[in-house]
mmCIF file of C-alpha atoms in Angstrom:
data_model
loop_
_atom_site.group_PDB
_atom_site.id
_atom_site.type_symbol
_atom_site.label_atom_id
_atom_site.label_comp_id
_atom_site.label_asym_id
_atom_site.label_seq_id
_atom_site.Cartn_x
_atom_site.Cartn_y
_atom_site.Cartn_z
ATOM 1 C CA UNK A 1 -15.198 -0.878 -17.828
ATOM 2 C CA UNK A 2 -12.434 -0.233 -20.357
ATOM 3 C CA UNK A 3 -10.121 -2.141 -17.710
ATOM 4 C CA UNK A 4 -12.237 -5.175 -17.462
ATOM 5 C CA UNK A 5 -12.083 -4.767 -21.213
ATOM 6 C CA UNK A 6 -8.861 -5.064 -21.142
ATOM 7 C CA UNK A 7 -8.008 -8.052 -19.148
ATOM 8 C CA UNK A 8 -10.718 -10.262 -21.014
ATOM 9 C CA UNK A 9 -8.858 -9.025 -24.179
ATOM 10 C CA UNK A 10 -5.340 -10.322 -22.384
ATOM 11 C CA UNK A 11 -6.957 -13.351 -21.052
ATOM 12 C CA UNK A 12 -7.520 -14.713 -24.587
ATOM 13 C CA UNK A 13 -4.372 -13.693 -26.217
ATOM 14 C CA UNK A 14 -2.471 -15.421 -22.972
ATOM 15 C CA UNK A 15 -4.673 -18.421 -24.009
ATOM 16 C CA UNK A 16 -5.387 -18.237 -27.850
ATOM 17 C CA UNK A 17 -5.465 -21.188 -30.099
ATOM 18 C CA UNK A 18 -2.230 -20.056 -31.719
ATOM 19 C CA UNK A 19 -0.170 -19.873 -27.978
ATOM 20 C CA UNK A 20 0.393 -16.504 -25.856
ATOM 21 C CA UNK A 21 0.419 -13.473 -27.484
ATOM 22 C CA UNK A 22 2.500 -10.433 -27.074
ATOM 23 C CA UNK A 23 1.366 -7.083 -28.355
ATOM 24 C CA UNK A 24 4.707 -5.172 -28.954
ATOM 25 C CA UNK A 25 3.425 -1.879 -29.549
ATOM 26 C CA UNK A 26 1.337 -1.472 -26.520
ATOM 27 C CA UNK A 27 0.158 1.852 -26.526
ATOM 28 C CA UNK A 28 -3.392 3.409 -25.689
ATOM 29 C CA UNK A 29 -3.805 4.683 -29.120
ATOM 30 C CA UNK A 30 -3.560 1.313 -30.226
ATOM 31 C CA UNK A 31 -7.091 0.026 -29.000
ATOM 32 C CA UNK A 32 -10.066 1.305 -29.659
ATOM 33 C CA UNK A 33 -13.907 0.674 -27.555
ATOM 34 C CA UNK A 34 -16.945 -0.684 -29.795
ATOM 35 C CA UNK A 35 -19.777 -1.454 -28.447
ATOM 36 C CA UNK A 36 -18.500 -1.601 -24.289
ATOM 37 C CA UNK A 37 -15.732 -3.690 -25.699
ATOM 38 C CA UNK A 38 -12.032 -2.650 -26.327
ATOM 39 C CA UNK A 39 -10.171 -4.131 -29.523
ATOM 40 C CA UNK A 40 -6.773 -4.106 -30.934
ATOM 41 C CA UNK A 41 -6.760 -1.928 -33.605
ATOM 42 C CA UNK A 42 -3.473 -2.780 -35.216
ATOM 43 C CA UNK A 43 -2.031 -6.627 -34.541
ATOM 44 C CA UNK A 44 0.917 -6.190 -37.006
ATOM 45 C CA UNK A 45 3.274 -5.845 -34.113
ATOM 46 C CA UNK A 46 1.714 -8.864 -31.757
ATOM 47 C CA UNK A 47 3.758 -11.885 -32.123
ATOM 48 C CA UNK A 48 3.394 -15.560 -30.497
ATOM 49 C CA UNK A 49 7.063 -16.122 -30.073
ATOM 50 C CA UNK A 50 8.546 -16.319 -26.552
ATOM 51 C CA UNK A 51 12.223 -15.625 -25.518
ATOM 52 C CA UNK A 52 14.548 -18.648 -26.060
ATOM 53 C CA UNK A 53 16.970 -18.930 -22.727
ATOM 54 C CA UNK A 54 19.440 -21.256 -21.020
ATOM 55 C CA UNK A 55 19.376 -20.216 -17.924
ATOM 56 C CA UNK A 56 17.217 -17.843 -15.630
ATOM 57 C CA UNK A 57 19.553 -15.289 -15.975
ATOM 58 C CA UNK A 58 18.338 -14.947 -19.933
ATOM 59 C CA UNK A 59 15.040 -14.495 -18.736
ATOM 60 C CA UNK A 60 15.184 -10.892 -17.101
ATOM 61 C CA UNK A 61 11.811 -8.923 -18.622
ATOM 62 C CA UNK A 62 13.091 -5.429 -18.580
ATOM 63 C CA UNK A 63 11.296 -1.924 -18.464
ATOM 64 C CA UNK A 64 12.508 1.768 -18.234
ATOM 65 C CA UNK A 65 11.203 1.892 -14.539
ATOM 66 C CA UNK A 66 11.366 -2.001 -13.326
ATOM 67 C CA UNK A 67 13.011 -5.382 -14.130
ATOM 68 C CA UNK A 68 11.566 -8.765 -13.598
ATOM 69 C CA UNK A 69 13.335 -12.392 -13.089
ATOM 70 C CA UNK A 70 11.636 -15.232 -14.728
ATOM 71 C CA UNK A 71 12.310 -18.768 -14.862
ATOM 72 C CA UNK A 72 13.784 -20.771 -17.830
ATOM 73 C CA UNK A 73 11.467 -24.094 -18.522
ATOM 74 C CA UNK A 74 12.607 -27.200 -19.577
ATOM 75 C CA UNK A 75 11.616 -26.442 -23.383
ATOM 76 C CA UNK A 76 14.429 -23.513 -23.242
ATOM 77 C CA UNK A 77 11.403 -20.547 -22.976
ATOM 78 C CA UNK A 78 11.318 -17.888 -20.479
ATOM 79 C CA UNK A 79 7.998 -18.840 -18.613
ATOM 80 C CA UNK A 80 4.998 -16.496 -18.999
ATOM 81 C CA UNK A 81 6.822 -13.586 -20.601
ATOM 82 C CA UNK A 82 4.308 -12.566 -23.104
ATOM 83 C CA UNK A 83 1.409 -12.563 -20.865
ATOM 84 C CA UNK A 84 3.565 -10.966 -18.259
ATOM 85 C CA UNK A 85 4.796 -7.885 -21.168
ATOM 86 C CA UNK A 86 1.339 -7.587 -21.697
ATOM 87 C CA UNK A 87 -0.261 -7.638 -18.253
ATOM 88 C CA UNK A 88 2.816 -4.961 -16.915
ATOM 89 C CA UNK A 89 1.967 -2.703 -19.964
ATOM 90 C CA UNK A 90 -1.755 -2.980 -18.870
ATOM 91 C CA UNK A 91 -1.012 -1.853 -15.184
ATOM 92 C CA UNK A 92 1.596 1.319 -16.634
ATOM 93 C CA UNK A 93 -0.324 2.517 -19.324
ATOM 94 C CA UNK A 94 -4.110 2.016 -18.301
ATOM 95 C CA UNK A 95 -4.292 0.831 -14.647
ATOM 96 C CA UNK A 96 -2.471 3.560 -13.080
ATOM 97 C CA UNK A 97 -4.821 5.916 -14.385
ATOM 98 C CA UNK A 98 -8.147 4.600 -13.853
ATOM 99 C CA UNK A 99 -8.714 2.097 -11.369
ATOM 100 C CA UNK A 100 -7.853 5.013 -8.592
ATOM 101 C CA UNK A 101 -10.321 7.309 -9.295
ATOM 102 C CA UNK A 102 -13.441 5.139 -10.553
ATOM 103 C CA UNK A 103 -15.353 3.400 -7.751
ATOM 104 C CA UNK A 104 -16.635 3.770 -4.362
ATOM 105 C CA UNK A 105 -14.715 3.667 -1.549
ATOM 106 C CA UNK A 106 -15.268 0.974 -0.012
ATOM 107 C CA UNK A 107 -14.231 -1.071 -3.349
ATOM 108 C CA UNK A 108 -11.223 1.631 -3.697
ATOM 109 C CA UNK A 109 -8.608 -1.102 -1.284
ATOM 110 C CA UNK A 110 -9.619 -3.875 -3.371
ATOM 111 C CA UNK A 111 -8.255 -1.993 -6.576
ATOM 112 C CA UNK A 112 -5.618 -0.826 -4.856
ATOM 113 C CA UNK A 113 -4.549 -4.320 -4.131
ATOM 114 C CA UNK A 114 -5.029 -5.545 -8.163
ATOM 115 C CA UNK A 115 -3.376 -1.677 -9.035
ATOM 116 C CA UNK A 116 0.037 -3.349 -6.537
ATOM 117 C CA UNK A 117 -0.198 -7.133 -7.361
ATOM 118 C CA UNK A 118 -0.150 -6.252 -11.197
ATOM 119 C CA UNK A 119 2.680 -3.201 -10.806
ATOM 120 C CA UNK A 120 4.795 -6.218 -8.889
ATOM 121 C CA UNK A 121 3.705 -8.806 -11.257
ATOM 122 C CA UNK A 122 2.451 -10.999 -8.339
ATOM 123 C CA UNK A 123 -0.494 -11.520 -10.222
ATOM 124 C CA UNK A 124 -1.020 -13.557 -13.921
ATOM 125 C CA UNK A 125 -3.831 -12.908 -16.117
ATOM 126 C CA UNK A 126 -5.640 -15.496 -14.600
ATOM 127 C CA UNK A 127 -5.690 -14.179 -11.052
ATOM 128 C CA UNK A 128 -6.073 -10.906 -12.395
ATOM 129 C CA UNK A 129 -9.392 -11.378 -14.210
ATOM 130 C CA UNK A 130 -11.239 -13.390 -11.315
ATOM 131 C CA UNK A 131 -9.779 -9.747 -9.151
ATOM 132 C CA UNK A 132 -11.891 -7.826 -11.690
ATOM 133 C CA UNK A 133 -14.927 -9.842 -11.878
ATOM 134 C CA UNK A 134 -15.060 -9.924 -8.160
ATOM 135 C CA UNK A 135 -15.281 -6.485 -7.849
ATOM 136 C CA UNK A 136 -17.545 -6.345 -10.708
ATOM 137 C CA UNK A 137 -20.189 -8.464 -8.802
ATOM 138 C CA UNK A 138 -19.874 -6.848 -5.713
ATOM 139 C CA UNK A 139 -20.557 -3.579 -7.613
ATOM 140 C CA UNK A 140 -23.343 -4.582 -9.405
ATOM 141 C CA UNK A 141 -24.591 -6.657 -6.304
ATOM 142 C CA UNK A 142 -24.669 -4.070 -4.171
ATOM 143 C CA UNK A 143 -22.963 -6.237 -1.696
ATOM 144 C CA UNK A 144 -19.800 -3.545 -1.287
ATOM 145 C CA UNK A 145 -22.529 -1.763 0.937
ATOM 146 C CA UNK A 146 -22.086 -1.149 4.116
ATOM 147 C CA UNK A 147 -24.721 -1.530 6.946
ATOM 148 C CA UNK A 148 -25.340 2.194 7.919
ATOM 149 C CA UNK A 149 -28.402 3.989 9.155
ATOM 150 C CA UNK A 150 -31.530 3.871 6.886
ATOM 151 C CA UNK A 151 -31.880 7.450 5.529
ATOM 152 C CA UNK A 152 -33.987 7.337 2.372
ATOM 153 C CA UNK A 153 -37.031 8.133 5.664
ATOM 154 C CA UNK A 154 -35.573 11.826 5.883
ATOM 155 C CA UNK A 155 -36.503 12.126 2.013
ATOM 156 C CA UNK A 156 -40.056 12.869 0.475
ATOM 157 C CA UNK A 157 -40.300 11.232 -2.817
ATOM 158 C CA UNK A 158 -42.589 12.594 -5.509
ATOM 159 C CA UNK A 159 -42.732 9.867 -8.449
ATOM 160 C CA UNK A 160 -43.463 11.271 -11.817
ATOM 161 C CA UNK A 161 -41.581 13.904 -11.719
ATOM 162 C CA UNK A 162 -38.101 15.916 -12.377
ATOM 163 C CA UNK A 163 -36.528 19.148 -11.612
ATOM 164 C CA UNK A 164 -35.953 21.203 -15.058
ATOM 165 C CA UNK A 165 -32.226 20.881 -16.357
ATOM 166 C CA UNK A 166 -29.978 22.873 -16.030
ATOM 167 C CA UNK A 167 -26.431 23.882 -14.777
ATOM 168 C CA UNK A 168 -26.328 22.648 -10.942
ATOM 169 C CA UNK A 169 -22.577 21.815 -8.250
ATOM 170 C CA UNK A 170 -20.543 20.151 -9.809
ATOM 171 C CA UNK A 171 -18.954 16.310 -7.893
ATOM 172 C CA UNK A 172 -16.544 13.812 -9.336
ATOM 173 C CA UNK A 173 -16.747 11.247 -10.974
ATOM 174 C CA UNK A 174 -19.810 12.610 -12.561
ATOM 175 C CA UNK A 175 -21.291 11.259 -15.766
ATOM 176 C CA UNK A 176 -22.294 14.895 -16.667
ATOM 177 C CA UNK A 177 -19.778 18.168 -17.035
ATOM 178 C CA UNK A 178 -22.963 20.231 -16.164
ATOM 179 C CA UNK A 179 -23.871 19.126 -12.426
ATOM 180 C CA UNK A 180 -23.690 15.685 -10.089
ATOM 181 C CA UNK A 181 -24.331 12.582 -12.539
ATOM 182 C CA UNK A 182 -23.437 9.369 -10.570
ATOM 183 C CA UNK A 183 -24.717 5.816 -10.436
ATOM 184 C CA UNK A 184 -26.194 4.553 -7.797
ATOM 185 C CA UNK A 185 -27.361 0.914 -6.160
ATOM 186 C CA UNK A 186 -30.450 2.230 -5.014
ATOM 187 C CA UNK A 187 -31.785 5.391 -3.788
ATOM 188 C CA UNK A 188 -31.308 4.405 -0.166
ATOM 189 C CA UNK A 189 -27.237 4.889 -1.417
ATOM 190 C CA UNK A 190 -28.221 7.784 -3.361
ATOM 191 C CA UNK A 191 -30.167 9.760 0.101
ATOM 192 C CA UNK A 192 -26.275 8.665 1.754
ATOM 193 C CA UNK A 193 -24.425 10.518 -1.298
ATOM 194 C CA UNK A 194 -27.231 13.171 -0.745
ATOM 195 C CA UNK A 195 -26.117 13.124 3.069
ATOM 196 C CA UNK A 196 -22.935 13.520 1.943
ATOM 197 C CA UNK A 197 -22.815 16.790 -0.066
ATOM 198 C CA UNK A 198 -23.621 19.629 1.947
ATOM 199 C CA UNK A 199 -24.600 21.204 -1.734
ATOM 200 C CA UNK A 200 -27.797 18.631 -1.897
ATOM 201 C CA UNK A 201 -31.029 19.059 -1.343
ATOM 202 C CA UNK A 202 -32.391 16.782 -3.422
ATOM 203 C CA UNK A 203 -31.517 13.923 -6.261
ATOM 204 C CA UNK A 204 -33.850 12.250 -9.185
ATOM 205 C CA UNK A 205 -33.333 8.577 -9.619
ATOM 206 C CA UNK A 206 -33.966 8.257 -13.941
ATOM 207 C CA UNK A 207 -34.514 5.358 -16.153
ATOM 208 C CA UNK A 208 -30.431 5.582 -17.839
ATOM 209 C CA UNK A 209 -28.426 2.861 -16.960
ATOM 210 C CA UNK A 210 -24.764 2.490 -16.864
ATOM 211 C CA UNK A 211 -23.054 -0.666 -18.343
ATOM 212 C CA UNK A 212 -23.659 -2.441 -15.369
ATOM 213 C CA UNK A 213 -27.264 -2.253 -15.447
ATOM 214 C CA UNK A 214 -27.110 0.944 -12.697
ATOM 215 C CA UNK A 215 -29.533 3.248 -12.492
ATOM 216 C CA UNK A 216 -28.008 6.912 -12.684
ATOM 217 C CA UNK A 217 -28.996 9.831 -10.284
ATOM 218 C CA UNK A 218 -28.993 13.436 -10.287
ATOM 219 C CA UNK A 219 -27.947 15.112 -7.154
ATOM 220 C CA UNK A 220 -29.222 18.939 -6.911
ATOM 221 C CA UNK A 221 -28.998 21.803 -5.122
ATOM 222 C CA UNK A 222 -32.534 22.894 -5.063
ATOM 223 C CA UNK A 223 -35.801 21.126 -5.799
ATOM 224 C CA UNK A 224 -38.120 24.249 -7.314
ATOM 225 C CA UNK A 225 -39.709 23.750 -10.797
ATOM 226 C CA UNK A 226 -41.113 20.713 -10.700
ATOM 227 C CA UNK A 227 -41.842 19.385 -13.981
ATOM 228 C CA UNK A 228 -43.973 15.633 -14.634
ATOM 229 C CA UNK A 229 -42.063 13.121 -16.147
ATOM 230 C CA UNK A 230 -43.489 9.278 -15.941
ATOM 231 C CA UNK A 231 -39.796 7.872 -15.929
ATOM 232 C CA UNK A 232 -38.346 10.046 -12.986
ATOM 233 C CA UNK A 233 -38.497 10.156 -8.929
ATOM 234 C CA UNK A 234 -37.456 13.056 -7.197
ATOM 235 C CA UNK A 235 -36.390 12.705 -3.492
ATOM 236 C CA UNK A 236 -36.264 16.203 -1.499
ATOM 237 C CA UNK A 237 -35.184 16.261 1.868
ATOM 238 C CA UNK A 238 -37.780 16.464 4.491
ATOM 239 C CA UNK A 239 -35.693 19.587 6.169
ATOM 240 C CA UNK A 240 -35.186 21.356 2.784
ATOM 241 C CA UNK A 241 -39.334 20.967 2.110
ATOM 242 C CA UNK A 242 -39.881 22.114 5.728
ATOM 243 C CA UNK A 243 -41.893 25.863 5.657
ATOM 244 C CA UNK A 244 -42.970 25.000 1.518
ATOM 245 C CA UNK A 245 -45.746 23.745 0.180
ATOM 246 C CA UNK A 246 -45.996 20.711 -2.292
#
């Protein structure tokens, strides 16, 4: 999300009414999120002028770990360089740290590939965003998916109710510090992430919802103390019922 953010933010300063923009200070503490959305905080240091040059060689965009050769265009600018400052500070300071850790695997290669094409400047802002918004739709599609073996059939499900609260194992990247928080598709891909953790013997699909419209799911390690609750399911594994009563 706060990457996404990002890139719409750098997709209209690349294309504002006033020309490209360049954020000089580009640091994390200088955004901010409101509402889902991340904002500039501070655009005293942004700037819409673009590096006068003769020649290529004048247009080298320079950073402590990597250099980049740009072209000189006929008006005497160095092509792109603002968006490309921007879009490099993007991949170094927020990029690098988030997009490995925050989706499922099978979307992890295709953020891998925007993590590369932005650390190598292959990619603009333009290519960059329809990258994103890709992988947004096949995440909130459901269409990352892969055809596996139904499994949701080895669960009992018991709507109207919850397990009570309370501390449970811990997985990453969980929405909750206290036990396994994580959003699902469906509950046939929450009875896989069930599958998955030898810890699980059940999981409660709730009402929440992430920013992409998601519903979330609790995985647990037990299923005792039932309580009602007209908003939850709870799905317990037929071999973890097996000997109990209902």
């Amino acid at each position: 999300q706060i990457c996404l953010s990002l890139v719409k933010l750098l997709f209209y300063l690349a294309h504002s009414p006033l020309g490209s923009i360049v954020l000089l200070d580009f640091q994390p503490r200088q955004f901010v999120m409101v509402d889902g959305n991340l904002k500039v905080t501070d655009m005293d240091d942004a700037s819409t002028e673009e590096l006068s040059c003769k020649e290529d060689n004048d247009c080298t965009l320079d950073f402590p770990t990597k250099s980049f050769p740009l072209k000189c265009s006929v008006v005497g600018k160095c092509e792109g360089i603002n968006e490309k400052k921007n879009l490099f500070n993007a991949y170094r300071y927020f990029f690098t740290y988030l997009l490995p850790h925050s989706a499922p695997p099978a979307l992890q290669p295709l953020l891998s590939d925007i993590l590369n094409a932005t650390g190598d400047l292959r990619y603009g802002i333009n290519e960059t965003l329809r990258a994103f918004e890709k992988v947004l739709h096949l995440y909130k599609s459901g269409l990352y998916l892969q055809k596996r073996p139904l499994l949701l059939k080895d669960y009992i499900s018991l709507k109207g109710f919850r397990t009570v609260e309370g501390e449970d194992y811990k997985c990453w990247p969980s929405y909750s510090h206290l036990g396994c928080l994580l959003s699902i598709h469906s509950a046939e891909e929450a009875a896989a992430i069930c599958n998955s953790q030898s810890q699980c013997q059940s999981f409660i699909v709730t009402q929440q919802r992430t920013w992409t419209g998601r519903p979330l799911a609790s995985f647990q390690s037990s299923w005792t103390d039932l309580i009602p609750d007209t908003n939850a399911v709870v799905y317990i594994k037929r071999s973890a019922s097996s000997g109990e009563r209902l």
